[in-house]
GROMACS .gro file of C-alpha atoms in nm:
model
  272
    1UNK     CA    1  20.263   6.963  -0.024
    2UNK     CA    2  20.267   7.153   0.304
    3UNK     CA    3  20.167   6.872   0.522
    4UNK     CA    4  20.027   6.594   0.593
    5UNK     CA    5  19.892   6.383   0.856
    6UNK     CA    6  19.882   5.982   0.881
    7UNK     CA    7  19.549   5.889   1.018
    8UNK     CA    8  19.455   5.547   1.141
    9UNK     CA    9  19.172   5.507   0.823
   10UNK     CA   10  19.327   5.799   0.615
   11UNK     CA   11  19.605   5.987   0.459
   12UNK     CA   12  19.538   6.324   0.444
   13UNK     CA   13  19.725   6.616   0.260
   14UNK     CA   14  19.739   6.979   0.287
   15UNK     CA   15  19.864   7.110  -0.117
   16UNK     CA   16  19.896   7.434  -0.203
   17UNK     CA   17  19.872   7.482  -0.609
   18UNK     CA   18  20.226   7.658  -0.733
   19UNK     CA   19  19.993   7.828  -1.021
   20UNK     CA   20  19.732   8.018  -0.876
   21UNK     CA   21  19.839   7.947  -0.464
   22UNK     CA   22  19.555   7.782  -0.358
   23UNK     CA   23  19.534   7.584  -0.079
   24UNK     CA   24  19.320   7.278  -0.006
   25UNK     CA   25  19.318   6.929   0.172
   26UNK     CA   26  19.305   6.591  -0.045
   27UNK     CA   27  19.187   6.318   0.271
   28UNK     CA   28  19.253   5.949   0.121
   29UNK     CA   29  19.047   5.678   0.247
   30UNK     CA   30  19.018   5.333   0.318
   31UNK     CA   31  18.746   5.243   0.523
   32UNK     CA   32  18.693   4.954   0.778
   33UNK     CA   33  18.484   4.697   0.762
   34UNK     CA   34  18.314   4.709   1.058
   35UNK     CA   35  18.037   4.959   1.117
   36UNK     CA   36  18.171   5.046   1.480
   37UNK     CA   37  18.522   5.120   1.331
   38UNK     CA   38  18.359   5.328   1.048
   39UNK     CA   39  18.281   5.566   1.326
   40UNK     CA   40  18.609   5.643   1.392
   41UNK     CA   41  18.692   5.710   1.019
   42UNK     CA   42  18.402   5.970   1.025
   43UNK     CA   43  18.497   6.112   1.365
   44UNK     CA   44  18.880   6.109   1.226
   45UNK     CA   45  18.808   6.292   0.879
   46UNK     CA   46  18.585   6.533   1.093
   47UNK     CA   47  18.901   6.634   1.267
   48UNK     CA   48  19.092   6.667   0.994
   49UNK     CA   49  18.826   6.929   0.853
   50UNK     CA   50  18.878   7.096   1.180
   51UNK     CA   51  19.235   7.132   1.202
   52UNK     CA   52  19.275   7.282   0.854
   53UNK     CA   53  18.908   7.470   0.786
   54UNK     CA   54  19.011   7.436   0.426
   55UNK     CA   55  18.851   7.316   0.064
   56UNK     CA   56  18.831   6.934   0.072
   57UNK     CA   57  18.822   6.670  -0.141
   58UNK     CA   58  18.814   6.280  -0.022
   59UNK     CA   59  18.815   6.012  -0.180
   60UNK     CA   60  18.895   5.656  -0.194
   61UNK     CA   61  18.695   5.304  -0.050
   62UNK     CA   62  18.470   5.422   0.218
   63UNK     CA   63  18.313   5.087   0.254
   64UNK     CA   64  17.992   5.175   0.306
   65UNK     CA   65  17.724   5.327   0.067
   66UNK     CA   66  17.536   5.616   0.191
   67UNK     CA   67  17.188   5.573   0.044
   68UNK     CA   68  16.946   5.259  -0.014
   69UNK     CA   69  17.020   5.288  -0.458
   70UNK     CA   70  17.392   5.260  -0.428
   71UNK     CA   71  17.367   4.883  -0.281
   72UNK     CA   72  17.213   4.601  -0.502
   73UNK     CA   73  16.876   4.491  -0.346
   74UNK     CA   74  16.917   4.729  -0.007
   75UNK     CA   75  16.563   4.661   0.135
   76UNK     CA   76  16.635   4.913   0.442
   77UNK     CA   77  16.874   5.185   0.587
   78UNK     CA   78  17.122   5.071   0.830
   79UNK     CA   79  17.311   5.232   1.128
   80UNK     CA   80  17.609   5.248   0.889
   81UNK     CA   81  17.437   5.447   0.646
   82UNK     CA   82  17.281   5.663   0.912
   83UNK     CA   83  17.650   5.702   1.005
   84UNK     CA   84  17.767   5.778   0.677
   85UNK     CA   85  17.482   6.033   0.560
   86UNK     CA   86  17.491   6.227   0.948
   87UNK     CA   87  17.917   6.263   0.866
   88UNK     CA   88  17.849   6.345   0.498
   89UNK     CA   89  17.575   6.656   0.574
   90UNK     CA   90  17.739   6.786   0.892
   91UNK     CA   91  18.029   6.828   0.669
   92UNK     CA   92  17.787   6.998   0.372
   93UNK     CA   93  18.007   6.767   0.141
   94UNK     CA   94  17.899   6.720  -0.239
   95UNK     CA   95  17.938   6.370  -0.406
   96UNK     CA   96  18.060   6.374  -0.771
   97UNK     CA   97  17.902   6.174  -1.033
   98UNK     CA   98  18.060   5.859  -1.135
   99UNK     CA   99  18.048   5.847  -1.509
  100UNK     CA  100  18.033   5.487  -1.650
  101UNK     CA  101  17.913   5.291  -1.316
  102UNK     CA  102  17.597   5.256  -1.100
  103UNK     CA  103  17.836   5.026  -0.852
  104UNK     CA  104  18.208   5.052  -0.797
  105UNK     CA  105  18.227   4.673  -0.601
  106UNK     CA  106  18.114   4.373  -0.734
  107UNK     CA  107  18.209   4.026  -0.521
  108UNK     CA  108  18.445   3.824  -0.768
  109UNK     CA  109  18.277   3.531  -0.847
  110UNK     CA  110  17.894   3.613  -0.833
  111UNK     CA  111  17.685   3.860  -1.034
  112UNK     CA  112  17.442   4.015  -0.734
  113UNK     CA  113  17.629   4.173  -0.412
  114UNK     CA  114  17.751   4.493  -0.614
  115UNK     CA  115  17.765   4.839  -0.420
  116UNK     CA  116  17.888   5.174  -0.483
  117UNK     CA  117  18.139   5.242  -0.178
  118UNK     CA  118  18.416   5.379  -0.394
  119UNK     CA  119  18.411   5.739  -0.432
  120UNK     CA  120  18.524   6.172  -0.431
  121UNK     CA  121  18.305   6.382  -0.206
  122UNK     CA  122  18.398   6.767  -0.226
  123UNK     CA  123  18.308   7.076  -0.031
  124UNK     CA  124  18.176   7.385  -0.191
  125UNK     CA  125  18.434   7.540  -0.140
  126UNK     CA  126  18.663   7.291  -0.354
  127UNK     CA  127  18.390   7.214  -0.617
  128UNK     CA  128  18.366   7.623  -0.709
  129UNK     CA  129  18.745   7.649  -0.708
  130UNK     CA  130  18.811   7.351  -0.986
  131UNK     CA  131  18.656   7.323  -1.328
  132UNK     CA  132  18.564   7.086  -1.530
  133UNK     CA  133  18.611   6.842  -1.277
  134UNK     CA  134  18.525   6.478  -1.448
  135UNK     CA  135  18.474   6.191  -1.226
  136UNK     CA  136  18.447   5.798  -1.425
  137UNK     CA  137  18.534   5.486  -1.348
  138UNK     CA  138  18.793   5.234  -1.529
  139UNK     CA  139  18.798   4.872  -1.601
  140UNK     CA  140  18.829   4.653  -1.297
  141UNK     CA  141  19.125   4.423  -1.458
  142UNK     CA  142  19.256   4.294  -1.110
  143UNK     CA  143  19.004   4.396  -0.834
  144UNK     CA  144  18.664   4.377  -0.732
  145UNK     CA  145  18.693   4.736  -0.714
  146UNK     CA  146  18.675   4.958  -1.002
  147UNK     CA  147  18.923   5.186  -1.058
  148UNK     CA  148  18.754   5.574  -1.031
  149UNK     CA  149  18.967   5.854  -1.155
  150UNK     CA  150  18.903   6.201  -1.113
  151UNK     CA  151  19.056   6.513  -1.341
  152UNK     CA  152  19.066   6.857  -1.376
  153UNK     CA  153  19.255   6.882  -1.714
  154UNK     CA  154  19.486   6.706  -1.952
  155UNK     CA  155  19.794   6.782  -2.084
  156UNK     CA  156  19.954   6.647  -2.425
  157UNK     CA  157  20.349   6.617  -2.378
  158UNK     CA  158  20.395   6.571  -2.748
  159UNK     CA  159  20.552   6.215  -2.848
  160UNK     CA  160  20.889   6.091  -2.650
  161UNK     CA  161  21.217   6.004  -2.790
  162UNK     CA  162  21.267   5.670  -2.946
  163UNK     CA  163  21.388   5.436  -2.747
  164UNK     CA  164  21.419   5.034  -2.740
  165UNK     CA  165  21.117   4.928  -2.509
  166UNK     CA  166  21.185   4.637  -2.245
  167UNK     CA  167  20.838   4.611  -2.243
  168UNK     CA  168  20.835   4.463  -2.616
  169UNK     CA  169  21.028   4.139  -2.487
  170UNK     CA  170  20.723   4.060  -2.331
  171UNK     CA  171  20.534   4.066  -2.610
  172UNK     CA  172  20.456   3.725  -2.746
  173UNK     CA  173  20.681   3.626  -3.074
  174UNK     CA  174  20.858   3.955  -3.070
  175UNK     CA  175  21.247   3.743  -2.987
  176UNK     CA  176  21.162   3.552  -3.301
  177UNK     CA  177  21.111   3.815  -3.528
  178UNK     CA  178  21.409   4.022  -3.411
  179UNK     CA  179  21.570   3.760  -3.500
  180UNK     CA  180  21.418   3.717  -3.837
  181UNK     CA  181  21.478   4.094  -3.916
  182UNK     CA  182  21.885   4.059  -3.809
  183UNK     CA  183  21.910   3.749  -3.985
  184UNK     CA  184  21.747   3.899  -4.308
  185UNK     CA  185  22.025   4.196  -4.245
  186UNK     CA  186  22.337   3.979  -4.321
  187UNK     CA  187  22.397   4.053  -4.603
  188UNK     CA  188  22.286   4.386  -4.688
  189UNK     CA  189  22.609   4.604  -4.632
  190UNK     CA  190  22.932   4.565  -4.654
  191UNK     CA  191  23.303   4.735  -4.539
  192UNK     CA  192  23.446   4.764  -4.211
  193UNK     CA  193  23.283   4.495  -3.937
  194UNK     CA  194  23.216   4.831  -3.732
  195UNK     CA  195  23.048   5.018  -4.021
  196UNK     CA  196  22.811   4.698  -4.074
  197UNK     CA  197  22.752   4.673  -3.702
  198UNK     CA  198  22.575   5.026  -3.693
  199UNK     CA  199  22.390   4.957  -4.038
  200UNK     CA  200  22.221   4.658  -3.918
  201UNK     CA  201  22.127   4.817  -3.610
  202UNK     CA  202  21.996   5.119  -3.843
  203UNK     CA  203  21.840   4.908  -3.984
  204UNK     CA  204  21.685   4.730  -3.749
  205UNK     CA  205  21.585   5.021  -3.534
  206UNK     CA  206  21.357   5.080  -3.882
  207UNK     CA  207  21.242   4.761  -3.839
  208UNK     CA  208  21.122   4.752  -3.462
  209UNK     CA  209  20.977   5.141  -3.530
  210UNK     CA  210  20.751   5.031  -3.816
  211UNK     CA  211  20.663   4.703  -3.612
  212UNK     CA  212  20.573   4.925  -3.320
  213UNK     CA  213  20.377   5.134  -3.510
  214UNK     CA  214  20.152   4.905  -3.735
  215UNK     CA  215  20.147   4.572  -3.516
  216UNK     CA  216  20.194   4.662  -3.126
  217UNK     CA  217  20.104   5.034  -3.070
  218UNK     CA  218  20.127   5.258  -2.799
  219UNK     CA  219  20.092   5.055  -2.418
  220UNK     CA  220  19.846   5.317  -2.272
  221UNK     CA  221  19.603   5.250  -2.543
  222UNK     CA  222  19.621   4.898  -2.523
  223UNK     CA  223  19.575   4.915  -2.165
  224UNK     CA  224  19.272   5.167  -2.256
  225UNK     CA  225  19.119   4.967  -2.463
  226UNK     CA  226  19.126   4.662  -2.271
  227UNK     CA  227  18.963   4.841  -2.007
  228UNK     CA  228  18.686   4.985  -2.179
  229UNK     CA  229  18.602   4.616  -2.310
  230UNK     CA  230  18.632   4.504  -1.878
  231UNK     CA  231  18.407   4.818  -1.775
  232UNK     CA  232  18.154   4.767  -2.084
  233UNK     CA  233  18.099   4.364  -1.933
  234UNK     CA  234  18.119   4.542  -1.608
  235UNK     CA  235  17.828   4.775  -1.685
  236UNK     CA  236  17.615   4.472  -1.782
  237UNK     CA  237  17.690   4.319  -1.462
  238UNK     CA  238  17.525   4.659  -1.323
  239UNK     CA  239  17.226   4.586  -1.452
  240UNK     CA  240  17.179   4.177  -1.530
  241UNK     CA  241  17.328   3.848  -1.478
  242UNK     CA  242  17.643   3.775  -1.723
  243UNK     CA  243  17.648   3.497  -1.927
  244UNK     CA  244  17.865   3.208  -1.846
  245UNK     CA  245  18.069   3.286  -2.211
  246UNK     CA  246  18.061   3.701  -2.102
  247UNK     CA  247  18.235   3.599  -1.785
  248UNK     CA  248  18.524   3.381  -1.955
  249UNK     CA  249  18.608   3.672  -2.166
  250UNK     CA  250  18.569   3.882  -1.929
  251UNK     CA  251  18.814   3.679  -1.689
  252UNK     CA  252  19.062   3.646  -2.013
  253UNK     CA  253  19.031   4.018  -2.039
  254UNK     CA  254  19.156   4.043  -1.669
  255UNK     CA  255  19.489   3.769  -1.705
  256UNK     CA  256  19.554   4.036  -2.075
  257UNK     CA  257  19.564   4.352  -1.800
  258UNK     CA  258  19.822   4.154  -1.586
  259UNK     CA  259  20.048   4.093  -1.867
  260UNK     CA  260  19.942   4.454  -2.005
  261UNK     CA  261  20.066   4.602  -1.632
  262UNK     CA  262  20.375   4.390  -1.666
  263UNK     CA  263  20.461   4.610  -1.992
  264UNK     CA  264  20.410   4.915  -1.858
  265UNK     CA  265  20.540   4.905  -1.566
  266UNK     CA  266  20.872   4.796  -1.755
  267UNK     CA  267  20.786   5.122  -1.981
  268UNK     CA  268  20.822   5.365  -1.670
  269UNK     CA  269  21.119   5.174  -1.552
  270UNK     CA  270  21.236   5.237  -1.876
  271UNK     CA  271  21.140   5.608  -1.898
  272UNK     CA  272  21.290   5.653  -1.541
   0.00000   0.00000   0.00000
């Protein structure tokens, strides 16, 4: 980061890459409600692109859709679209394909006002410098929002060192069966109380491993997979009305990703 400046709608970033030095602006938004105050977040980014002259990617909750398709049952354009689309071609920006979603928004508790107001826009000048660039959206487990994540590559760190998870206390039954497993362990060595004391715990770090492995599995999948299952009932509410049984799982889905978040965010407690 070589700067940054605070904006009243935005955050906005000036990065230059440490591999090949290049040097670009990331602009997050979070746009207002009101179509009046939406004016300022267009005049405001404008500025931003003025200041710098750089490659420029935005992104974030703009609010606002910018054409008729991205809004449910839009019968006409209004000023804030007018707004939107004049800000959006001035600018010659480029809006990258959601994979996975029509809409990004749908209002909790009904199955029509959905929109697609969540989003990246690019210039040319960032689009031709990244590759591969993959845009989808994620399971909405505690919003109304949709989760969009963009990505220009991966990287596989290779597996961590073992450790004993917090996360795993949360885990329902998992204090009963440690117990179980020490409890099954009294007996199985014998000599000095401080040579047993490291054999059961051996032992039992055997114990949790193989549990971890065959019963509870890595957190980021189970977050992954729970989800996909949110964003495939999330795709049918793109495109019909949910049944009333689609929308309790659905909603037990969504009270699973709180409990899920709870883990992880013990995990990278843990791993910091």
């Amino acid at each position: 980061m070589l700067n940054h400046i605070i904006g009243t709608f935005s955050i906005n970033i000036n990065f230059k890459n440490s591999i090949d030095n290049f040097n670009w602006i990331f602009s997050g938004v979070y746009g207002p409600c009101e179509v009046e105050e939406r004016k300022r977040l267009w005049d405001e980014l404008s500025l931003m692109q003025t200041i710098w002259c750089l490659p420029w990617c935005i992104g974030g909750d703009f609010n606002e859709v910018r054409i008729m398709s991205e809004r449910k049952g839009c019968t006409r354009i209004t000023s804030g679209m007018k707004d939107f689309g004049t800000f959006y071609e001035e600018n010659e920006l480029i809006d990258l394909p959601i994979a996975g979603a029509k809409y990004t928004w749908i209002k909790k508790g009904s199955n029509t006002p959905r929109s697609k107001i969540d989003r990246f826009v690019v210039n040319a000048e960032w689009d031709d410098h990244f590759y591969y660039i993959i845009v989808k959206a994620l399971g909405r487990p505690f919003s109304d929002h949709k989760p969009i994540w963009i990505s220009c590559d991966l990287e596989d760190w290779g597996p961590p060192p073992w450790r004993f998870e917090s996360m795993w206390i949360l885990e329902p039954g998992f204090m009963d069966l440690m117990q179980q497993w020490w409890d099954s362990l009294a007996n199985s060595f014998s000599g000095p109380a401080g040579f047993v004391l490291a054999k059961k715990l051996q032992a039992l770090k055997g114990l949790i491993k193989d549990w971890n492995k065959r019963s509870f599995g890595r957190i980021d999948r189970k977050c992954e997979k729970n989800y996909l299952e949110i964003s495939w009932l999330d795709q049918i509410i793109d495109e019909e009305d949910i049944t009333d049984s689609q929308l309790a799982i659905h909603d037990n889905l969504m009270l699973e990703s709180e409990r899920l978040a709870d883990m992880k965010e013990m995990f990278w407690r843990d791993k910091s």
